[in-house]
Coordinates of C-alpha atoms in Angstrom, one line a residue:
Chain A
X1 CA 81.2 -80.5 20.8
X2 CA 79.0 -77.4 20.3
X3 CA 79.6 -76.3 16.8
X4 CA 78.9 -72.8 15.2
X5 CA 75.7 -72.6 13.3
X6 CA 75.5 -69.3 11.2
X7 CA 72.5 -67.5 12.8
X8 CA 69.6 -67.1 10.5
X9 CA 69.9 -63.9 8.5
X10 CA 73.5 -64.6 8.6
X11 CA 75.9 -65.0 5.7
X12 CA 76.0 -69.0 5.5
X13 CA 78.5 -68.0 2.6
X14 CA 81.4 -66.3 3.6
X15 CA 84.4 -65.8 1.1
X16 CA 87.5 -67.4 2.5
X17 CA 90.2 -68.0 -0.2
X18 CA 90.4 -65.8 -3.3
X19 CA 90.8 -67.5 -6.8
X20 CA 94.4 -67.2 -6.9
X21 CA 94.8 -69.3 -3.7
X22 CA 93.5 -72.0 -4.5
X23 CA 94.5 -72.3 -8.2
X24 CA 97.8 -72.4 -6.4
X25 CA 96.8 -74.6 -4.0
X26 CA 95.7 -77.2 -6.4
X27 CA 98.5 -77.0 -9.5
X28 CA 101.2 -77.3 -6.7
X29 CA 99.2 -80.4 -6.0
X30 CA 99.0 -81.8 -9.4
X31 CA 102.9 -80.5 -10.3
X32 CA 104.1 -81.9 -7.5
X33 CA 102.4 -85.5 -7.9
X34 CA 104.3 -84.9 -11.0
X35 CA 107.6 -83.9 -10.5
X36 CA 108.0 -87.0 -8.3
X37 CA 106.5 -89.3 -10.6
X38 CA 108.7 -88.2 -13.3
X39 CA 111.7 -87.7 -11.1
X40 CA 111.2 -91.7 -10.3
X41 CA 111.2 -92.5 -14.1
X42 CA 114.5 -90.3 -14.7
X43 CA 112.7 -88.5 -17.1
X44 CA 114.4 -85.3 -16.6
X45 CA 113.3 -83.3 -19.4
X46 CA 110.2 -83.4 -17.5
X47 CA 110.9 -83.0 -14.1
X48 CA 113.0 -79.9 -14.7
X49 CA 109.6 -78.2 -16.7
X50 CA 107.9 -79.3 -13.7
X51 CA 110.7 -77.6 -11.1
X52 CA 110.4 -74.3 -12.9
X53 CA 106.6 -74.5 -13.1
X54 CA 106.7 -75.0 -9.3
X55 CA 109.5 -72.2 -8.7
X56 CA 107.4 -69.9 -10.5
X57 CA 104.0 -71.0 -8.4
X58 CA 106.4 -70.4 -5.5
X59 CA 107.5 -66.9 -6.4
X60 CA 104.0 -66.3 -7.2
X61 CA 102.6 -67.4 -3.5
X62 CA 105.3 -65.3 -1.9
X63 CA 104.4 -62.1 -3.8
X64 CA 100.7 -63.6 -3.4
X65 CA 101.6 -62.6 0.4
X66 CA 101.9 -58.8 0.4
X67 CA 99.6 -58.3 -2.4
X68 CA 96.8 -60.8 -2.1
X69 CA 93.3 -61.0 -0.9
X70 CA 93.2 -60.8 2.9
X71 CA 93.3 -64.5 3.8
X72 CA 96.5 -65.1 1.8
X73 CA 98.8 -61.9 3.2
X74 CA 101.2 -63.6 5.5
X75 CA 100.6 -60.3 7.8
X76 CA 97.2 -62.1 8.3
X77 CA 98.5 -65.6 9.3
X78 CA 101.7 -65.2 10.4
X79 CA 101.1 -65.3 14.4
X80 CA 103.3 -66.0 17.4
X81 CA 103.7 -69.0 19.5
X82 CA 101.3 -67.5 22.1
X83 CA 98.2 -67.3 19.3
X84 CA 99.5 -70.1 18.4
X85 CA 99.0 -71.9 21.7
X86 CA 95.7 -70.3 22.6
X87 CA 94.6 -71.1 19.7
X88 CA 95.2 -75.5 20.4
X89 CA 93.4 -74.3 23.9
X90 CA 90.8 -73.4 22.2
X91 CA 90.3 -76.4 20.1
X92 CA 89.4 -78.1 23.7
X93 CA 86.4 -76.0 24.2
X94 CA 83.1 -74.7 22.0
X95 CA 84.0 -72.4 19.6
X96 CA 82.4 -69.9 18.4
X97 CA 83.0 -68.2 14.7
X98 CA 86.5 -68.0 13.9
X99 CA 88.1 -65.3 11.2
X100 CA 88.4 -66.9 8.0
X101 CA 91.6 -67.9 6.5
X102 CA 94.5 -69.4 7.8
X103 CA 94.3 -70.6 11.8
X104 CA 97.5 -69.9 13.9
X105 CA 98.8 -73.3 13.4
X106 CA 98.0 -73.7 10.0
X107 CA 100.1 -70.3 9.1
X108 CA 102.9 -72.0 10.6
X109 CA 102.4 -75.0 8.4
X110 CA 102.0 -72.7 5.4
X111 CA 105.7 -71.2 5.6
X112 CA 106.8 -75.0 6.6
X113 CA 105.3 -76.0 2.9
X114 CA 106.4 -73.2 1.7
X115 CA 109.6 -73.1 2.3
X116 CA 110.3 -77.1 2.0
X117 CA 109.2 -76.4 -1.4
X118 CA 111.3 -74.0 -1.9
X119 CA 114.2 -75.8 -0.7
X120 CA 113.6 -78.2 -2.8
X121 CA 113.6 -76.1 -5.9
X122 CA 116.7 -74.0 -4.5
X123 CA 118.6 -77.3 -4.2
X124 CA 117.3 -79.0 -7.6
X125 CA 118.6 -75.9 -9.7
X126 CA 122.2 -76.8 -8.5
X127 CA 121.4 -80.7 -8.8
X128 CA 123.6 -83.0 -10.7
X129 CA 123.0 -86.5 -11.2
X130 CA 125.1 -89.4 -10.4
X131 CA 126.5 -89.7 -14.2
X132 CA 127.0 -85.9 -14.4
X133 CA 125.0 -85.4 -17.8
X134 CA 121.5 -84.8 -16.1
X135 CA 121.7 -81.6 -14.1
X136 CA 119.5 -78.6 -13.0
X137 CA 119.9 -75.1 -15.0
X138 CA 122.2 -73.2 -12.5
X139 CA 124.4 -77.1 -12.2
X140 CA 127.4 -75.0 -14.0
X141 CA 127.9 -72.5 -11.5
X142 CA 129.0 -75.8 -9.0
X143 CA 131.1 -78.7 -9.5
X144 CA 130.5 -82.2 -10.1
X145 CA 130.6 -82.8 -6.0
X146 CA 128.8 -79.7 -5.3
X147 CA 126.1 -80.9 -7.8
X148 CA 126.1 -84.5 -6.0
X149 CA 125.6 -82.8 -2.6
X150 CA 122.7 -80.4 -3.9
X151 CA 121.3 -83.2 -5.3
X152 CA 121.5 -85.3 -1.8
X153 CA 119.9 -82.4 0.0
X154 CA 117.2 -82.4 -2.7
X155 CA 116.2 -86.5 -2.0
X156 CA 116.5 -85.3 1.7
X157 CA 114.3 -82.5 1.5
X158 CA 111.7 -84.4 -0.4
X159 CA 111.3 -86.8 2.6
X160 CA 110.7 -83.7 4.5
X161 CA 107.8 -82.6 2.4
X162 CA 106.5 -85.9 2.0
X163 CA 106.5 -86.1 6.2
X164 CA 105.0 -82.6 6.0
X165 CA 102.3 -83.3 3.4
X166 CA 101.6 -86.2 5.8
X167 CA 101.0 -84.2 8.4
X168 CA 98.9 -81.8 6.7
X169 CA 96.1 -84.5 5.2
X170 CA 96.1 -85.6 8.7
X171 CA 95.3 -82.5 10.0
X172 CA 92.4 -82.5 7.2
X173 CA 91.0 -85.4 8.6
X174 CA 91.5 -84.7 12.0
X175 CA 89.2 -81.4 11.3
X176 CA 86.9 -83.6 9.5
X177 CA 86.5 -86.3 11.6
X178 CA 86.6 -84.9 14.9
X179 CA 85.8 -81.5 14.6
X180 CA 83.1 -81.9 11.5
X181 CA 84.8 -79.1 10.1
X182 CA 85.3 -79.2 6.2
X183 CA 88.5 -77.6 4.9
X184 CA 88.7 -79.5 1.5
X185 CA 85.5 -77.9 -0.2
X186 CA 86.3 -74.3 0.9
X187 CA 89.9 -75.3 -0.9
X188 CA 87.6 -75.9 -3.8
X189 CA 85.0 -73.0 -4.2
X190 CA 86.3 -70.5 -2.2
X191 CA 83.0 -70.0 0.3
X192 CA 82.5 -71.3 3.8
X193 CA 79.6 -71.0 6.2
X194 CA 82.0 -71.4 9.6
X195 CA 83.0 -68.2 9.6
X196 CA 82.0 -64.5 10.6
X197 CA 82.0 -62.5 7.8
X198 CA 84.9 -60.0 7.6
X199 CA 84.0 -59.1 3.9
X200 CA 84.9 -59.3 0.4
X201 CA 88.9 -60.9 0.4
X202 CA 89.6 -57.5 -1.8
X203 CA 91.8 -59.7 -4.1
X204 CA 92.4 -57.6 -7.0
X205 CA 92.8 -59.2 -10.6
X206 CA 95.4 -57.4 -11.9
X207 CA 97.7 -57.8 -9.1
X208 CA 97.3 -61.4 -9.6
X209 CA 98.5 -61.1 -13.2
X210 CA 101.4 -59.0 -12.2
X211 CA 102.5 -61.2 -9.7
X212 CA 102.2 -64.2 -12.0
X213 CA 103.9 -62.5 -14.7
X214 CA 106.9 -62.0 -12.6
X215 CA 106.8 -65.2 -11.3
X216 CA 107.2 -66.4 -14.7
X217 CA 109.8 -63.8 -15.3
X218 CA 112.2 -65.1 -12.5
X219 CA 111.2 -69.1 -13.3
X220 CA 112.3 -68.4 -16.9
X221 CA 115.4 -66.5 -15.9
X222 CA 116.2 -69.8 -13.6
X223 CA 115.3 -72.0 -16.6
X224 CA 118.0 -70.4 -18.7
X225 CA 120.3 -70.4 -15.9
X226 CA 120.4 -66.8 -16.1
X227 CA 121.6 -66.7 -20.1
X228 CA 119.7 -64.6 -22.5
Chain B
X1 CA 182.4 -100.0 -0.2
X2 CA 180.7 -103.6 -0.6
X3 CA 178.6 -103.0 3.0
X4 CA 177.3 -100.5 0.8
X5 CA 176.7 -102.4 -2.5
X6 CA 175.4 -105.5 0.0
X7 CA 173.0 -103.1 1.5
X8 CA 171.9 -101.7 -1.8
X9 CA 171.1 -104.8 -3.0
X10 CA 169.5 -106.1 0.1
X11 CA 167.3 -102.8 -0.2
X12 CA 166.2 -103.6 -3.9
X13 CA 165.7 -106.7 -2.7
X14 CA 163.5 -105.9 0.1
X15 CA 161.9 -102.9 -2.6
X16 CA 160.7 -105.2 -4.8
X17 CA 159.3 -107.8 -2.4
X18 CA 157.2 -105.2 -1.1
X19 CA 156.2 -104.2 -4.8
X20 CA 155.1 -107.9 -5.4
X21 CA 153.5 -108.3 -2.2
X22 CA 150.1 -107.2 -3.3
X23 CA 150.5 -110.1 -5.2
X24 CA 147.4 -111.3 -3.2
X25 CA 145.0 -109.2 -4.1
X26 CA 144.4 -105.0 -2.7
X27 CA 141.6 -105.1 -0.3
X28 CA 138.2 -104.9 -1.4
X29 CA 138.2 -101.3 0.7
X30 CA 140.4 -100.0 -1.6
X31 CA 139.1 -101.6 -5.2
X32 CA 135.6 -100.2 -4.2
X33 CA 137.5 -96.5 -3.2
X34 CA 139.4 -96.7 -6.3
X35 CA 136.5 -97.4 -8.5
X36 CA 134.3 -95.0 -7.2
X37 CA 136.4 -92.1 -7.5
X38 CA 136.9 -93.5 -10.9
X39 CA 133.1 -93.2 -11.4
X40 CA 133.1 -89.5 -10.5
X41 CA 136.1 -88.7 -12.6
X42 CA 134.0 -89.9 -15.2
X43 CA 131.3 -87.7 -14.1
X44 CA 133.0 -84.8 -13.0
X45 CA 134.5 -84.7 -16.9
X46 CA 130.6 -85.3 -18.2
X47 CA 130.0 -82.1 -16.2
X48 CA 132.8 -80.4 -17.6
X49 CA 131.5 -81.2 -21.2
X50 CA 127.6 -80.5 -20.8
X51 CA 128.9 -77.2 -18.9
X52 CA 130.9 -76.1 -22.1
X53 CA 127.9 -76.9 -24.1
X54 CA 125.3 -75.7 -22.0
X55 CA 127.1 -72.0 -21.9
X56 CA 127.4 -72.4 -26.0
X57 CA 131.0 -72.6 -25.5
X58 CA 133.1 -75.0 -27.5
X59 CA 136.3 -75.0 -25.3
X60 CA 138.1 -77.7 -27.8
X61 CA 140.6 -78.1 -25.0
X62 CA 138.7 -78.2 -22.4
X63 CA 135.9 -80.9 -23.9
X64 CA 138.8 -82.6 -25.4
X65 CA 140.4 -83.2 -22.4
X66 CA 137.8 -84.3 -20.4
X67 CA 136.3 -86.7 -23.2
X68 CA 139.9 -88.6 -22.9
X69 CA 139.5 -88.5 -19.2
X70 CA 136.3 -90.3 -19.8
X71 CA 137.6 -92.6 -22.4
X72 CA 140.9 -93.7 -20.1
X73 CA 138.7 -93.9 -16.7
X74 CA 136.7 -96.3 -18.0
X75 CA 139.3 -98.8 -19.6
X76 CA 140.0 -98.6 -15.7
X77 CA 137.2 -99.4 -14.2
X78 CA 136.7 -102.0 -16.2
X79 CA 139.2 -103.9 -14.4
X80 CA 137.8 -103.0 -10.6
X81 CA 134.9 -105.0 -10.3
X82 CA 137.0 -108.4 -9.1
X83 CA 134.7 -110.8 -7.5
X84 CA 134.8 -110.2 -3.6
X85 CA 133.8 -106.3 -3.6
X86 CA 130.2 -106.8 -3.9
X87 CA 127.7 -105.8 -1.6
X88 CA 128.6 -108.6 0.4
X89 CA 132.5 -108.1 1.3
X90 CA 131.3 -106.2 4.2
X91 CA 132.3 -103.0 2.1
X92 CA 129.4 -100.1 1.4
X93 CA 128.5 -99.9 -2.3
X94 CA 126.0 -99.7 -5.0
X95 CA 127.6 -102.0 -6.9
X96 CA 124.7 -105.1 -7.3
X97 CA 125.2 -108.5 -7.1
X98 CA 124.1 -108.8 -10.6
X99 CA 127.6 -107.4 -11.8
X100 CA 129.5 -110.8 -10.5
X101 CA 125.6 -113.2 -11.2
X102 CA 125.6 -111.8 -15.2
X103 CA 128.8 -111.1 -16.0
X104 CA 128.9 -111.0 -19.5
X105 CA 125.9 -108.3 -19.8
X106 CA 128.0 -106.3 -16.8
X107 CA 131.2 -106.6 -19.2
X108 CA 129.3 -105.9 -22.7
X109 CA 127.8 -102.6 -20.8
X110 CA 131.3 -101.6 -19.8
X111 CA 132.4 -101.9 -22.9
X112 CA 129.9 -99.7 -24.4
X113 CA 131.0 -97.0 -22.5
X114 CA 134.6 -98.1 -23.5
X115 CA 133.5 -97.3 -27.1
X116 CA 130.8 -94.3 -27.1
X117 CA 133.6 -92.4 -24.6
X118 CA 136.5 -93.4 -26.8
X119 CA 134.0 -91.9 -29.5
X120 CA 133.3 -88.9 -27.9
X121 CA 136.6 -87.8 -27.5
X122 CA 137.4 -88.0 -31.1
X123 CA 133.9 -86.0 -31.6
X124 CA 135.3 -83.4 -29.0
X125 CA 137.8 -82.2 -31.0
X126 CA 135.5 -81.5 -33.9
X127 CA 134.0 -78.2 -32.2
X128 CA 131.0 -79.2 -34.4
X129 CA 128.5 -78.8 -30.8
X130 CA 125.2 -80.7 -32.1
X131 CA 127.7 -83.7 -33.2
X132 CA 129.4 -83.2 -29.5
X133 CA 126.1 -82.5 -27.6
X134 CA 124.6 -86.2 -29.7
X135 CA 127.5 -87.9 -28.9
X136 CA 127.3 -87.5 -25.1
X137 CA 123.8 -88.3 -25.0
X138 CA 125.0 -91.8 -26.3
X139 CA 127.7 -91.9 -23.7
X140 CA 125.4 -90.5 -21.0
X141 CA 123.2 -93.8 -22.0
X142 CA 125.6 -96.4 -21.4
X143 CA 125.9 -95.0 -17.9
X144 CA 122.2 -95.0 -17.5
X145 CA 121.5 -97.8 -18.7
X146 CA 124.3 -99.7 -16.8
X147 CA 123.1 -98.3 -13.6
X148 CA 119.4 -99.3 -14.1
X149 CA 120.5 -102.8 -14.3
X150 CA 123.7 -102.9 -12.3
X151 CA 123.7 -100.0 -9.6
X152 CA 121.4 -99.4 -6.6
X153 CA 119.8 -95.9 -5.9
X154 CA 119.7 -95.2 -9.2

């Protein structure tokens, strides 16, 4: 398989994810390791900090989307089934430097994630558990059966993201493996050298910090179940 | 006038018969339908009680209410758990064998919730809310607990 070798002169380090990113990337990680771990002890003091945490990180991505560095605008990733299809052709074949960020398929997989996760959160809010003292903030807006159900969806849902989560490490090592292409460390430090350079992601600072404030606005609103 | 007295009887008769008939035993369908909707009345009123307290109301009728729901339902389901309506009578439920293997632990941790419900609907009426909210923790543990031992898919 002929692989891209950055030309001599060339920018062997080209930015592909913006801080932001992947400090997202990688606390959804950790919370969600967490929220299952302490959703399978019962401890639900936790796993509700840990739910809000992640609704807020959600929030956060979406705005992340419109505002972000270049990579991380979903007007940069979102693509049709046709890219998307040309783009699996491709994979046959030699290829030549791609655009950094997100490939056709992976954009898909992004707003799969994305919005398995925030199913999950959507459905855990409204989730009451099977002796009707443990519930999620927003549990009194629904009944006792209505709680039961959002809490069945919720177990359901997780089997979807687990599946999905799956699929996504195996597409990691499928790029790895076959493709000797390294998406983990670019997930790390931001820089790859696989890609033209389309210049600086133009991820600005304070966007970031707006965003994340009202992220945390709306994930502390949820907390409270909208009671100030 | 005594074809209608004779029929009267003859329907008491027949009445009371058919009262007595389940004499054998109501199917384990039914015992396991009965004592599951039992368990969510229980829960349904837990609901109804954290709700109060969670929207820093203190209802007394409401909480009150529900507390004796709690308190009754589960002087009830204490008595559905005959042997025969375990996981292996064919019928679909989380009960574990345990319940009919250690009985006495199954029937102590009934009888915990028995008490701390009984207790909570006394505290109910108190409107005191960090005495109420304490108070159905302790009840909430006897169902925890119980189900960590005694239900699946906990």
């Amino acid at each position: 398989m002929a692989r891209y070798r950055p030309a001599q002169g060339e920018t062997a380090r080209v930015q592909v994810w913006d801080l932001p990113i992947r400090l997202f990337h990688w606390t959804l990680v950790v919370l969600l390791a967490f929220s299952w771990w302490s959703g399978e002890q019962h401890d639900m003091e936790r796993h509700r900090l840990s739910g809000y945490a992640i609704l807020a990180l959600v929030v956060f991505r979406v705005l992340w989307g419109f505002v972000g560095g270049r990579t991380a605008r979903f007007a940069h990733f979102v693509r049709g089934p046709r890219a998307a299809l040309a783009y699996v052709r491709s994979m046959r074949g030699a290829r030549g430097p791609s655009a950094p960020g997100h490939n056709p398929i992976g954009g898909w997989s992004v707003l799969l994630m994305l919005a398995l996760v925030a199913g999950m959160v959507g459905a855990g809010v409204f989730a009451v558990d099977v002796d009707g003292l443990e519930s999620g903030p927003l549990a009194d807006f629904v009944s006792f059966e209505q709680g039961r159900a959002a809490a069945s969806v919720h177990h359901f849902l997780f089997n979807l993201l687990l599946a999905a989560i799956a699929l996504h490490v195996a597409a990691i090592a499928f790029y790895r493996l076959w493709l000797r292409y390294d998406l983990v460390s670019p997930m790390l430090h931001g820089r790859s050298d696989r890609h033209r350079d389309e210049g600086p992601l133009g991820a600005a600072w304070w966007k970031a910090v707006l965003a994340l404030a009202m992220a945390v606005a709306c994930a502390t609103a949820v907390a409270r179940g909208f009671r100030f | 006038m005594t074809k209608i007295k004779i029929l009267c009887a003859v329907s008491c008769v027949a009445l009371l018969a058919a009262a007595s008939a389940p004499a054998a035993g109501p199917s384990a369908d039914s015992v396991v339908a009965a004592r599951k909707a039992g368990f969510k009345k229980i829960g349904g009123a837990m609901k109804a009680i954290r709700d109060q307290l969670a929207s820093g109301g203190t209802n007394k009728p409401v909480m009150v209410s529900a507390a004796q729901t709690m308190a009754a339902t589960a002087r009830e389901q204490a008595k559905l758990f005959p042997a025969g309506t375990g996981p292996g009578a064919g019928v679909k439920t989380d009960a574990l064998p345990a319940i009919w293997s250690d009985r006495a632990t199954f029937d102590a941790a009934m009888n915990r919730l028995i008490a701390e419900s009984t207790k909570l609907a006394t505290v109910a009426g108190s409107g005191d809310s960090a005495a109420i909210t304490a108070q159905l923790k302790a009840t909430g543990a006897t169902c925890a607990a119980c189900h960590k031992q005694f239900r699946a898919d906990n």
